Structure formats: C-alpha cells, structure tokens
CSV table of N, CA and C in Angstrom, one decimal:
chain,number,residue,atom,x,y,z
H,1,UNK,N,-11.8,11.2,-15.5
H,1,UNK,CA,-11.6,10.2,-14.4
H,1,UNK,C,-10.7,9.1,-15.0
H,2,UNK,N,-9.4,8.9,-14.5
H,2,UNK,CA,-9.1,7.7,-14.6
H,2,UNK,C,-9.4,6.5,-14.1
H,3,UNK,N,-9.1,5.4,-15.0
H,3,UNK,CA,-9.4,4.1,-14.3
H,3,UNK,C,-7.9,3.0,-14.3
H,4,UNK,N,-7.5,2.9,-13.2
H,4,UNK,CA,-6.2,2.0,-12.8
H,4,UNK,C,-6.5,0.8,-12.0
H,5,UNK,N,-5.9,-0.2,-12.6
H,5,UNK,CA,-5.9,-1.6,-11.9
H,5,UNK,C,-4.5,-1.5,-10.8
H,6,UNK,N,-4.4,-2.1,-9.7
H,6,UNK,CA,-3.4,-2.5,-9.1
H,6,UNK,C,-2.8,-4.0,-9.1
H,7,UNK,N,-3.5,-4.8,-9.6
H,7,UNK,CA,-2.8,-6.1,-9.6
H,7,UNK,C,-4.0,-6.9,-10.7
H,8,UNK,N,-3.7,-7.6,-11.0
H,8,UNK,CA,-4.6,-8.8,-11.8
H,8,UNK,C,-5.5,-9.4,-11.1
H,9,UNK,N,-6.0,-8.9,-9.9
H,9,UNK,CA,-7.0,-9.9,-8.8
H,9,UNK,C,-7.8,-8.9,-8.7
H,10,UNK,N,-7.5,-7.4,-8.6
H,10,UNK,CA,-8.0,-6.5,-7.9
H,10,UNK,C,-9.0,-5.5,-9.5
H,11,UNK,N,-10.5,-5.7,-9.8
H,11,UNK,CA,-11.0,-4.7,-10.4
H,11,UNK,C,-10.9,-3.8,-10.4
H,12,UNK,N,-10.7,-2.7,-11.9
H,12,UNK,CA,-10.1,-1.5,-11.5
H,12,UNK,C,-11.0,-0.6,-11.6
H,13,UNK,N,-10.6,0.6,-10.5
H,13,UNK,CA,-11.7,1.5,-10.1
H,13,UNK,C,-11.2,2.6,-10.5
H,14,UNK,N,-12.6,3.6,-10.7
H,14,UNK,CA,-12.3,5.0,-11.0
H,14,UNK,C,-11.5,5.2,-9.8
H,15,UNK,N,-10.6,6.1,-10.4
H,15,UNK,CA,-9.6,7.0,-9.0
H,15,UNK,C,-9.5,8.5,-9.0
H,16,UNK,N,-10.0,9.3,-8.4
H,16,UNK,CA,-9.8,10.6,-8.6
H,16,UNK,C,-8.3,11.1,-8.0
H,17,UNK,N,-8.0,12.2,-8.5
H,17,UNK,CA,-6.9,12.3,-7.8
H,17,UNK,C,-6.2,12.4,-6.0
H,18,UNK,N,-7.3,12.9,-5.9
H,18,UNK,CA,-7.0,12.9,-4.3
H,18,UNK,C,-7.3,11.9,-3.2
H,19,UNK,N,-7.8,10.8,-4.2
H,19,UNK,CA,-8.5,9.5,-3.5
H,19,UNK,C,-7.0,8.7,-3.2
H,20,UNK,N,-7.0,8.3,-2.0
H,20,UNK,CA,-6.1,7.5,-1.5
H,20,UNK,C,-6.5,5.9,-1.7
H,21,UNK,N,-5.0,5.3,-2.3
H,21,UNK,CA,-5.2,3.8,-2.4
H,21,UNK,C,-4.3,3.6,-1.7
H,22,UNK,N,-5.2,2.2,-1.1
H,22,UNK,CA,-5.0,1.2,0.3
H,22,UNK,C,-4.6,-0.3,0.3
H,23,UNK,N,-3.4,-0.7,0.2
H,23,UNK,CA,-3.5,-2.3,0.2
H,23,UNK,C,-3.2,-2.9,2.1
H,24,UNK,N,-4.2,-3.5,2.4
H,24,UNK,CA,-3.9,-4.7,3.7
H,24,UNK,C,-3.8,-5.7,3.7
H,25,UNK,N,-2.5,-6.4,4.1
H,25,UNK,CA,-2.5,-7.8,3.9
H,25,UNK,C,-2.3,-8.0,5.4
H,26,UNK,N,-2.1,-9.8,5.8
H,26,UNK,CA,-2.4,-10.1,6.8
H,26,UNK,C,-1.7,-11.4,6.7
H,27,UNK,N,-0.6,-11.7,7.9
H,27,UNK,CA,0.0,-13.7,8.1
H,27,UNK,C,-0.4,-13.8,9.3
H,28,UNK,N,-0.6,-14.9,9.4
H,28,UNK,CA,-1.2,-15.5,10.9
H,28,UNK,C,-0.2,-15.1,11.9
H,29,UNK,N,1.0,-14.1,11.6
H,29,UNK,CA,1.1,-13.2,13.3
H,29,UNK,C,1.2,-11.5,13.1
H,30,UNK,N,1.1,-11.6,11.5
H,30,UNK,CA,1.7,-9.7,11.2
H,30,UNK,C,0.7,-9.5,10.9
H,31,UNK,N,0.3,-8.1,10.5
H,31,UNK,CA,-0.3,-7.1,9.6
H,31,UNK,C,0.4,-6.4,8.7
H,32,UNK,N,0.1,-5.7,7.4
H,32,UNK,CA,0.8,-4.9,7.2
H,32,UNK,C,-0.2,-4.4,6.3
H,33,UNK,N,0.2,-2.6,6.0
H,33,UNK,CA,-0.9,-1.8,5.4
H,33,UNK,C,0.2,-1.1,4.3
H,34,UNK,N,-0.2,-0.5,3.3
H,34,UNK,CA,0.2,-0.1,2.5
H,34,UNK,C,-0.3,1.2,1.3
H,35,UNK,N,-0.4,2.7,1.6
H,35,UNK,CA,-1.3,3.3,1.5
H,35,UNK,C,-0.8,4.5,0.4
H,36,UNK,N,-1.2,4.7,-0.6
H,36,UNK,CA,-0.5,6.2,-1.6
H,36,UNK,C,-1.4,7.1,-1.8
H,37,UNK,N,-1.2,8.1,-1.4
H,37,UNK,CA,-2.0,9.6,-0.7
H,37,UNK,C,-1.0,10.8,-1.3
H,38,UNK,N,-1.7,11.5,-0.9
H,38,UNK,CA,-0.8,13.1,-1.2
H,38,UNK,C,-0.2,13.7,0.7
H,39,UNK,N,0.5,14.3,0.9
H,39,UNK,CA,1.1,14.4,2.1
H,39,UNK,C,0.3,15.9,2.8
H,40,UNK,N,0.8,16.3,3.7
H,40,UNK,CA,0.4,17.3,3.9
H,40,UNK,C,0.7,18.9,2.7
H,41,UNK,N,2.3,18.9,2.3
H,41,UNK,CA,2.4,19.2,1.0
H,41,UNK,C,2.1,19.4,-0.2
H,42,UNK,N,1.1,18.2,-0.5
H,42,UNK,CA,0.6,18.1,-1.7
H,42,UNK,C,1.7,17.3,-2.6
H,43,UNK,N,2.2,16.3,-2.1
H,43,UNK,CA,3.5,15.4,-2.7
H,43,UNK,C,2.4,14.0,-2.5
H,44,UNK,N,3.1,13.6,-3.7
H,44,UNK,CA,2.5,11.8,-3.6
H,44,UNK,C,3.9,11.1,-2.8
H,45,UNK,N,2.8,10.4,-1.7
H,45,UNK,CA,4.1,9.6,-1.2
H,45,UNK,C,3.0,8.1,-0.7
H,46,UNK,N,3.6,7.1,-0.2
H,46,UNK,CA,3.8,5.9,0.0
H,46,UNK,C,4.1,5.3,1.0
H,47,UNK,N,2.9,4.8,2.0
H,47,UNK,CA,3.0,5.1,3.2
H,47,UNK,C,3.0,3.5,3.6
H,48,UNK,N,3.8,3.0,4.4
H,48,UNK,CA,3.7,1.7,4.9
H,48,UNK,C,3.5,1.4,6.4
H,49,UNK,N,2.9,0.8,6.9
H,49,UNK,CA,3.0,0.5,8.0
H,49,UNK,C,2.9,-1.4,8.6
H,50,UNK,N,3.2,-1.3,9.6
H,50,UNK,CA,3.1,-3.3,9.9
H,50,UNK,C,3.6,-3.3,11.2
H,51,UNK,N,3.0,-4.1,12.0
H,51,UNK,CA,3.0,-4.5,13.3
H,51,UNK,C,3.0,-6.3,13.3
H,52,UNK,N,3.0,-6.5,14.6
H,52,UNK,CA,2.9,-8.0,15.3
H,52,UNK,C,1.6,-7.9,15.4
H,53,UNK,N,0.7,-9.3,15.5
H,53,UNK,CA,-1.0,-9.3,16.7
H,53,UNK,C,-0.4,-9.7,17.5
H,54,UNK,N,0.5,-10.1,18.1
H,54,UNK,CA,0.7,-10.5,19.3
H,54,UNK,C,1.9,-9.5,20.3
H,55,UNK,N,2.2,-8.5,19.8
H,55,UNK,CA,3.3,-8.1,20.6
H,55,UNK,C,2.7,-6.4,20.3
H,56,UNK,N,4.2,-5.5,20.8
H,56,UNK,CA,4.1,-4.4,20.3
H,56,UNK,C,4.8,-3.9,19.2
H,57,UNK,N,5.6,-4.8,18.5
H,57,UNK,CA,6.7,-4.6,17.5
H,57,UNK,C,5.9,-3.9,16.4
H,58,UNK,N,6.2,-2.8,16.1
H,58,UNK,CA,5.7,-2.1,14.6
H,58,UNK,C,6.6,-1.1,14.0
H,59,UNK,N,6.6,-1.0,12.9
H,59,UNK,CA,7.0,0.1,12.4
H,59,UNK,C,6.3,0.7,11.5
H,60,UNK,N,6.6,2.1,11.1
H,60,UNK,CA,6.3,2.8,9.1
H,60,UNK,C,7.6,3.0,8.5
H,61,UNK,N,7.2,3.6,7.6
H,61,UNK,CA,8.0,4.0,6.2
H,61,UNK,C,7.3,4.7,5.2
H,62,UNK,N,7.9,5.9,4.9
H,62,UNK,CA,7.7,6.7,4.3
H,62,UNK,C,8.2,6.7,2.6
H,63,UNK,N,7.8,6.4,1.5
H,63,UNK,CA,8.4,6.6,0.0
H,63,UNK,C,7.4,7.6,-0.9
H,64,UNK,N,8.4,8.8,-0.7
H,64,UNK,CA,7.9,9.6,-2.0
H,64,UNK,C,8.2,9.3,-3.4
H,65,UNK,N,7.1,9.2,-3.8
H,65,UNK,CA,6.7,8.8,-5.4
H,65,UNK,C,6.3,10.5,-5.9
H,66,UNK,N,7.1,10.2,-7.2
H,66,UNK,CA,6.7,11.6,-7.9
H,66,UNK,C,5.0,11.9,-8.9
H,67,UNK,N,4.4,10.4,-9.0
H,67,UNK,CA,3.3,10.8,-9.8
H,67,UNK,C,2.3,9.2,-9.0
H,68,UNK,N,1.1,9.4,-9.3
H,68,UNK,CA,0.2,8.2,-9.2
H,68,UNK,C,1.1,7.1,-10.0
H,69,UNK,N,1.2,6.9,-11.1
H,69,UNK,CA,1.7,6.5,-11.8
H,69,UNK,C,2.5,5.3,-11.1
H,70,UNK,N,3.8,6.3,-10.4
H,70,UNK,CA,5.0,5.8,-9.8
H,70,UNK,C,4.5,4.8,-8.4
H,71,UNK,N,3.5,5.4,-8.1
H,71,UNK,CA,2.9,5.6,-6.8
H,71,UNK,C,2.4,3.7,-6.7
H,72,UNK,N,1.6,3.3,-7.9
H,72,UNK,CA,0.8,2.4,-8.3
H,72,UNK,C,2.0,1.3,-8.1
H,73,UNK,N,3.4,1.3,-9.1
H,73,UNK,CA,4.4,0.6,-9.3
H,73,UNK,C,4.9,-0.1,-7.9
H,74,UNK,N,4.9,1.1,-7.3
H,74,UNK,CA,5.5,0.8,-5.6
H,74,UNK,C,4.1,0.1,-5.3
H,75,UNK,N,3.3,0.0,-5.4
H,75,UNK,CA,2.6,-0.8,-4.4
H,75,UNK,C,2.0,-2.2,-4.7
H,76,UNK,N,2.4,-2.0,-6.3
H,76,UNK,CA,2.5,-3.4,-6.7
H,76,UNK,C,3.6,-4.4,-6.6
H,77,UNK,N,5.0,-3.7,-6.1
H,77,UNK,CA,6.1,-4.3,-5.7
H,77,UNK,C,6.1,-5.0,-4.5
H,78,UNK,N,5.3,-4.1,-3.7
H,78,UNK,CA,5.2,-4.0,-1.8
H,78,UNK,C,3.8,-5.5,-2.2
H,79,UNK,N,3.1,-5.3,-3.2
H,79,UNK,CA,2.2,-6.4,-2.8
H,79,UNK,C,3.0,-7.8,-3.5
H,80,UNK,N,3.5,-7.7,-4.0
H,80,UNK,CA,4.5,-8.9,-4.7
H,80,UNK,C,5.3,-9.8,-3.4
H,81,UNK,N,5.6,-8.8,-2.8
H,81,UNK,CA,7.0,-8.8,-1.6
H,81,UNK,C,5.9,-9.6,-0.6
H,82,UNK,N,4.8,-9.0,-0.5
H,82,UNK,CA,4.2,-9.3,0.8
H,82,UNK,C,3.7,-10.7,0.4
H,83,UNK,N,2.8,-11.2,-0.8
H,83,UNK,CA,2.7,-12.3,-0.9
H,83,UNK,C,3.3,-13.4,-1.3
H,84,UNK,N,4.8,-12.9,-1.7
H,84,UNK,CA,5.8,-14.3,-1.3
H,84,UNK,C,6.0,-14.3,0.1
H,85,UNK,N,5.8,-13.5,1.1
H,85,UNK,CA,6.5,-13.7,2.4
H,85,UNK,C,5.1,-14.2,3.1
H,86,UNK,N,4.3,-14.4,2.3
H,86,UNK,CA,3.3,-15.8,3.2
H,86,UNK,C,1.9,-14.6,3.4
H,87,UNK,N,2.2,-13.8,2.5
H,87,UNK,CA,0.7,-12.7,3.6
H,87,UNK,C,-0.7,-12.7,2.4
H,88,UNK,N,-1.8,-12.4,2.8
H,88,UNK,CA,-2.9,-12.5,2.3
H,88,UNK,C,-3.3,-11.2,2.1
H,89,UNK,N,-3.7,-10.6,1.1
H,89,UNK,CA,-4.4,-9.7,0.4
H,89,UNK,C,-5.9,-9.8,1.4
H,90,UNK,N,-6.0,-8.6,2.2
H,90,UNK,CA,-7.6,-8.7,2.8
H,90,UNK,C,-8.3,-7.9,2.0
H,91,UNK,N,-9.6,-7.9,1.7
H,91,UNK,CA,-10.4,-7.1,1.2
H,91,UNK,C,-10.6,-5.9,1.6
C-alpha cells in the first residue's frame, strides 16, 4: 500500500490503486471539483469539472496523466491555481 500526501494541509492516506482522489473547492459564486481515477480503459486521467451556484455556466476537462504519480502533480497545480483565484479547499 502506498501512502501519498497531496498538499501540506491535507494528511496522507493509504491509496490503493484503483481508489480515486478528489479535490473540491468552493468561492462564494463557483464550485470546482477536481478528480484522478482510471478511465473506462484503464488510463489514469484527470478529471475537472466547475460550474456557477447561481447560473447554468459549467464546464469539464479531461487530462491524461501517464502514472499516479503524474496524476498527484496535476492536482497539486489545479489546487495551487484554485487557491490564488480566491477558492477554499472543502473537506
């Protein structure tokens, strides 16, 4: 079993391989989710999604990552990104 940290806030947990890691953040009008899984293929990919609370505006995005590893990197970027741009890490 490995054990991987995702950021300096966040305790790090056993991860088995097929366990999907999930970051959600949150600014007083967006959401955004941020999720690294295996696809229906069996590829690690990097799954984003983010909407309005107040409207219908959303979109995803799709980034294939070649390993956990890689997978971890991107979503430590995505959470970097997200909390200069004002968003809160939810539990």
């Amino acid at each position: 079993m490995t054990v991987i940290a995702i950021d300096t806030k966040t305790l790090p947990l056993p991860v088995e391989t097929d366990t999907p890691i999930k970051l959600q953040f949150s600014s007083p009008t967006k959401l955004f989710a941020a999720m690294l899984a295996k696809d229906l293929f069996g590829d690690w990919v990097v799954m984003q999604v983010w909407g309005s609370k107040f409207t219908r505006n959303s979109g995803r995005m799709s980034i294939p990552v070649k390993s956990v590893a890689e997978g971890i990197e991107v979503l430590k970027d995505i959470a970097k990104s997200r909390e200069k741009h004002g968003y809160a890490l939810l539990p």
